[in-house]
Amino acid sequence: MSSLNLVSQFQSLFNKPLLPLSQFVSSSIPRNLSVQFHVSSLPRRVSVSAVPMNGVIVASTTAEKSKKRNPGESKGFVEEMRFVAMRLHTKDQAKEGEKEVKQPEEKTVAKWEPSVDGYLKFLVDSKLVYDTLEKIVQEPAYPSYAEFRNTGLERSASLAKDLEWFKEQGHTIPEPSSPGLTYAQYLTELSEKDPQAFICHFYNIYFAHSAGGRMIGKKVAQKILNNKELEFYKWDGDLSQLLQNVRDKLNKVAEEWIREEKDHCLEETEKSFKFSGQILRLVLS
């Protein structure tokens, strides 16, 4: 209410008959007065200032002093997410990487020796995670999730074809294992109560697969599949355009978030890496 009272008092100054300038300055407003206030009718983070300058009242609307911007913020929220994700890589994994290797499992694999059984576990658990993501956006707990239906990045159907191919080759398809089951349950629960954190996982899962995931698929194919390219690594249409379409949707959704919600989303990145890394390591099991 005090803010609104200030507004009404300020407005009344301009509705009264004009006083002589010297009387107005000396009796009505102290010299060097600086008033700032916020009202709900103004845009977020915008303030109105009244400052006497050389005996003249100047009323102006100015943007609140902006805080230091996050890397990539000027290009949209997806770029912020990308910066955070890249920093969580090691220098060996990416030139922008800043992560220090502390655990044995974080070290770069010196010798890449995947097995068919391990790769099948990886594919099965990956399918469970993609099944879960697709179900969440088809039955959204929050309206914003519906933006991500039928993006062209969906992987469940492709993985189903790949697993069927392995079955035809005489391989036994395993049941989902702990890494996939744990991640799928976490995503389901998260999507129902924390949309910002869920969007972080959505972004990292799909975009990581389109980049590093494809490189891993190529390495595995060379080692154990006689260079066969699985459906998991194929997309209908131009992948770069599909990714751009999803970037635009993510940026659009994030425009509705305040800074604290965006930061909360970014903070979930490390957890996303942890869950995905546990599934990826199945390839070498």
XYZ file of C-alpha atoms in Angstrom, residues 7-285:
279
model
C 2.129 6.933 -6.646
C -1.048 8.802 -5.763
C 0.909 11.508 -3.914
C 3.216 11.879 -6.875
C 0.339 12.154 -9.310
C -1.330 14.838 -7.196
C 1.732 17.050 -7.494
C 1.119 17.349 -11.204
C -2.630 17.983 -10.777
C -2.230 21.013 -8.460
C -1.790 24.614 -9.744
C 1.810 25.406 -10.428
C 3.720 27.099 -7.597
C 6.639 29.444 -8.051
C 9.630 27.244 -8.703
C 11.618 28.484 -5.675
C 8.689 27.889 -3.320
C 7.973 24.493 -4.824
C 11.509 23.220 -4.409
C 12.044 24.639 -0.925
C 8.707 23.756 0.629
C 7.551 20.638 -1.167
C 10.570 18.514 -1.953
C 13.940 18.503 -0.204
C 16.957 19.027 -2.357
C 18.769 15.875 -3.433
C 15.573 13.832 -2.995
C 15.708 10.483 -4.722
C 12.593 8.319 -4.660
C 12.315 4.830 -6.149
C 9.288 2.611 -5.940
C 7.735 -0.421 -7.615
C 4.088 -0.948 -8.439
C 2.332 -4.034 -9.717
C 1.091 -2.268 -12.820
C 4.604 -1.660 -14.040
C 6.658 -4.257 -15.922
C 8.652 -6.632 -13.741
C 11.942 -5.221 -12.458
C 11.123 -1.680 -13.584
C 11.274 1.317 -11.237
C 10.111 4.920 -11.410
C 12.439 7.619 -10.150
C 11.843 11.265 -9.253
C 15.015 13.289 -8.910
C 15.201 17.102 -8.637
C 17.753 18.369 -11.156
C 18.571 22.068 -11.086
C 15.231 22.823 -9.477
C 13.213 20.811 -12.021
C 11.385 17.573 -11.169
C 12.299 14.790 -13.577
C 10.143 11.634 -13.537
C 11.566 8.718 -15.456
C 11.025 4.991 -15.879
C 14.295 3.049 -15.888
C 15.253 -0.593 -15.869
C 16.517 -1.897 -12.563
C 20.260 -2.321 -12.538
C 20.805 -5.679 -14.126
C 22.857 -8.294 -12.393
C 25.802 -9.913 -14.082
C 24.452 -12.103 -16.852
C 25.009 -15.837 -17.002
C 27.102 -17.141 -19.903
C 24.827 -17.472 -22.924
C 21.927 -15.602 -21.322
C 21.758 -12.996 -24.072
C 21.080 -15.760 -26.633
C 18.256 -17.447 -24.742
C 17.881 -19.928 -21.911
C 18.867 -22.979 -23.952
C 22.283 -21.442 -24.442
C 22.566 -21.073 -20.661
C 21.775 -24.768 -20.296
C 24.365 -25.643 -22.908
C 27.066 -23.651 -21.133
C 26.350 -25.365 -17.827
C 26.330 -28.799 -19.466
C 29.624 -28.199 -21.250
C 31.308 -27.049 -18.055
C 30.392 -30.392 -16.484
C 32.546 -32.193 -19.047
C 36.244 -32.770 -18.440
C 38.867 -31.136 -20.639
C 39.336 -34.499 -22.351
C 35.661 -34.583 -23.279
C 35.169 -30.970 -24.410
C 37.299 -27.865 -24.802
C 34.829 -25.930 -22.626
C 35.003 -28.590 -19.933
C 35.890 -27.534 -16.387
C 35.066 -30.643 -14.366
C 37.895 -32.136 -12.341
C 38.088 -35.915 -12.280
C 37.547 -37.078 -8.694
C 35.960 -40.515 -9.034
C 37.340 -43.511 -10.974
C 34.185 -43.734 -13.080
C 34.692 -40.134 -14.222
C 37.971 -40.926 -15.953
C 38.055 -41.183 -19.725
C 37.971 -44.816 -20.795
C 41.438 -45.643 -22.057
C 40.336 -48.728 -23.966
C 36.861 -48.837 -25.486
C 35.726 -52.464 -25.327
C 31.921 -52.668 -25.478
C 30.085 -55.981 -25.353
C 26.845 -56.983 -27.048
C 25.293 -57.931 -23.721
C 26.320 -54.619 -22.157
C 25.080 -52.680 -25.172
C 21.731 -54.430 -25.015
C 21.397 -53.430 -21.354
C 22.144 -49.846 -22.364
C 19.554 -49.884 -25.155
C 16.867 -51.445 -22.941
C 17.401 -48.950 -20.116
C 17.560 -46.069 -22.598
C 14.241 -47.163 -24.093
C 12.634 -47.151 -20.648
C 13.816 -43.574 -20.087
C 12.543 -42.407 -23.493
C 9.247 -44.243 -22.946
C 8.906 -42.326 -19.691
C 9.678 -38.941 -21.257
C 7.211 -39.495 -24.082
C 4.481 -40.568 -21.670
C 5.062 -37.492 -19.493
C 4.625 -35.039 -22.369
C 1.609 -36.942 -23.721
C -0.084 -36.841 -20.304
C 1.314 -33.562 -18.972
C 1.120 -32.638 -15.322
C 1.930 -29.073 -16.461
C 0.588 -27.469 -19.673
C 4.080 -26.453 -20.815
C 5.060 -30.112 -21.295
C 2.605 -30.381 -24.175
C 4.931 -28.116 -26.203
C 7.261 -31.089 -26.531
C 4.938 -33.604 -28.139
C 5.866 -34.968 -31.555
C 9.100 -33.017 -31.867
C 10.731 -35.551 -34.146
C 13.389 -36.266 -31.510
C 11.445 -39.173 -29.960
C 13.502 -42.354 -29.680
C 11.189 -45.047 -28.265
C 9.922 -46.381 -31.586
C 13.438 -46.452 -33.046
C 14.769 -48.346 -30.038
C 11.930 -50.863 -30.309
C 13.002 -51.612 -33.897
C 16.628 -52.015 -32.843
C 15.799 -54.398 -30.022
C 13.663 -56.436 -32.408
C 16.629 -56.635 -34.794
C 18.893 -57.942 -32.026
C 16.254 -60.518 -31.155
C 16.177 -61.695 -34.768
C 19.950 -62.156 -34.573
C 19.449 -64.630 -31.754
C 20.179 -62.362 -28.788
C 18.111 -62.432 -25.600
C 16.695 -59.043 -24.714
C 17.206 -58.351 -20.996
C 14.773 -56.705 -18.611
C 15.453 -53.080 -17.586
C 18.134 -52.838 -14.921
C 18.581 -50.621 -11.879
C 20.032 -47.524 -13.627
C 17.118 -47.263 -16.061
C 14.446 -48.128 -13.511
C 15.802 -45.595 -11.025
C 16.028 -42.811 -13.588
C 12.567 -43.470 -15.022
C 11.018 -43.339 -11.560
C 12.897 -40.154 -10.719
C 11.718 -38.456 -13.933
C 8.107 -39.455 -13.292
C 8.115 -38.093 -9.764
C 10.020 -34.954 -10.750
C 7.652 -34.132 -13.598
C 4.713 -34.045 -11.191
C 6.173 -31.503 -8.781
C 9.116 -29.645 -10.335
C 8.695 -28.566 -13.978
C 11.915 -26.545 -14.142
C 14.045 -29.477 -12.974
C 12.205 -31.861 -15.310
C 12.853 -29.604 -18.317
C 16.560 -29.726 -17.479
C 16.547 -33.522 -17.829
C 14.419 -33.376 -20.974
C 16.906 -31.040 -22.630
C 20.032 -32.914 -21.605
C 18.733 -36.369 -22.548
C 17.628 -35.453 -26.062
C 20.405 -33.035 -26.932
C 23.209 -35.178 -25.509
C 22.035 -38.141 -27.578
C 22.037 -36.031 -30.742
C 25.694 -35.109 -30.146
C 27.903 -37.319 -27.983
C 25.393 -40.162 -28.147
C 25.823 -40.462 -31.889
C 29.604 -40.640 -31.517
C 29.250 -43.456 -28.987
C 26.867 -45.297 -31.299
C 29.367 -45.069 -34.121
C 32.186 -46.431 -31.929
C 30.044 -49.344 -30.766
C 28.980 -50.140 -34.315
C 32.609 -50.278 -35.414
C 33.561 -52.565 -32.538
C 30.731 -55.093 -32.349
C 28.118 -54.499 -35.059
C 30.163 -54.553 -38.251
C 29.404 -50.832 -38.702
C 25.643 -51.346 -38.708
C 23.874 -48.063 -37.973
C 20.973 -48.584 -35.596
C 17.643 -46.766 -35.867
C 18.432 -45.159 -32.505
C 20.865 -42.895 -34.357
C 18.604 -41.964 -37.261
C 16.014 -39.208 -37.450
C 13.296 -38.432 -39.974
C 14.071 -35.039 -41.461
C 16.890 -32.585 -40.854
C 18.203 -33.190 -37.318
C 19.639 -29.682 -36.983
C 16.218 -28.188 -37.769
C 14.449 -30.559 -35.368
C 16.848 -29.492 -32.623
C 16.335 -25.821 -33.441
C 12.571 -26.243 -33.232
C 12.920 -27.714 -29.748
C 15.366 -24.978 -28.724
C 12.752 -22.411 -29.685
C 10.091 -24.206 -27.649
C 12.389 -24.473 -24.626
C 13.228 -20.782 -24.818
C 9.547 -19.953 -25.109
C 8.674 -21.968 -21.993
C 11.579 -20.478 -20.026
C 10.441 -16.934 -20.839
C 7.672 -17.454 -18.287
C 10.142 -18.295 -15.510
C 11.674 -15.858 -13.079
C 15.448 -15.871 -12.628
C 15.283 -18.092 -9.544
C 13.362 -20.752 -11.479
C 15.879 -20.660 -14.304
C 18.735 -21.055 -11.859
C 16.937 -23.994 -10.248
C 16.678 -25.640 -13.670
C 20.403 -25.147 -14.295
C 21.280 -26.602 -10.898
C 19.656 -29.895 -11.894
C 22.160 -30.444 -14.720
C 24.690 -32.339 -12.635
C 22.035 -34.779 -11.471
C 20.995 -35.341 -15.080
C 24.592 -36.199 -15.976
C 24.825 -38.601 -13.060
C 21.736 -40.611 -14.056
C 22.637 -40.697 -17.753
C 26.212 -41.681 -16.977
C 25.055 -44.688 -14.965
C 23.079 -45.933 -17.966
C 25.913 -45.242 -20.398
C 28.371 -47.283 -18.360
C 26.208 -50.351 -19.020
C 27.769 -50.449 -22.505
C 31.028 -51.612 -20.974
C 29.491 -54.015 -18.465
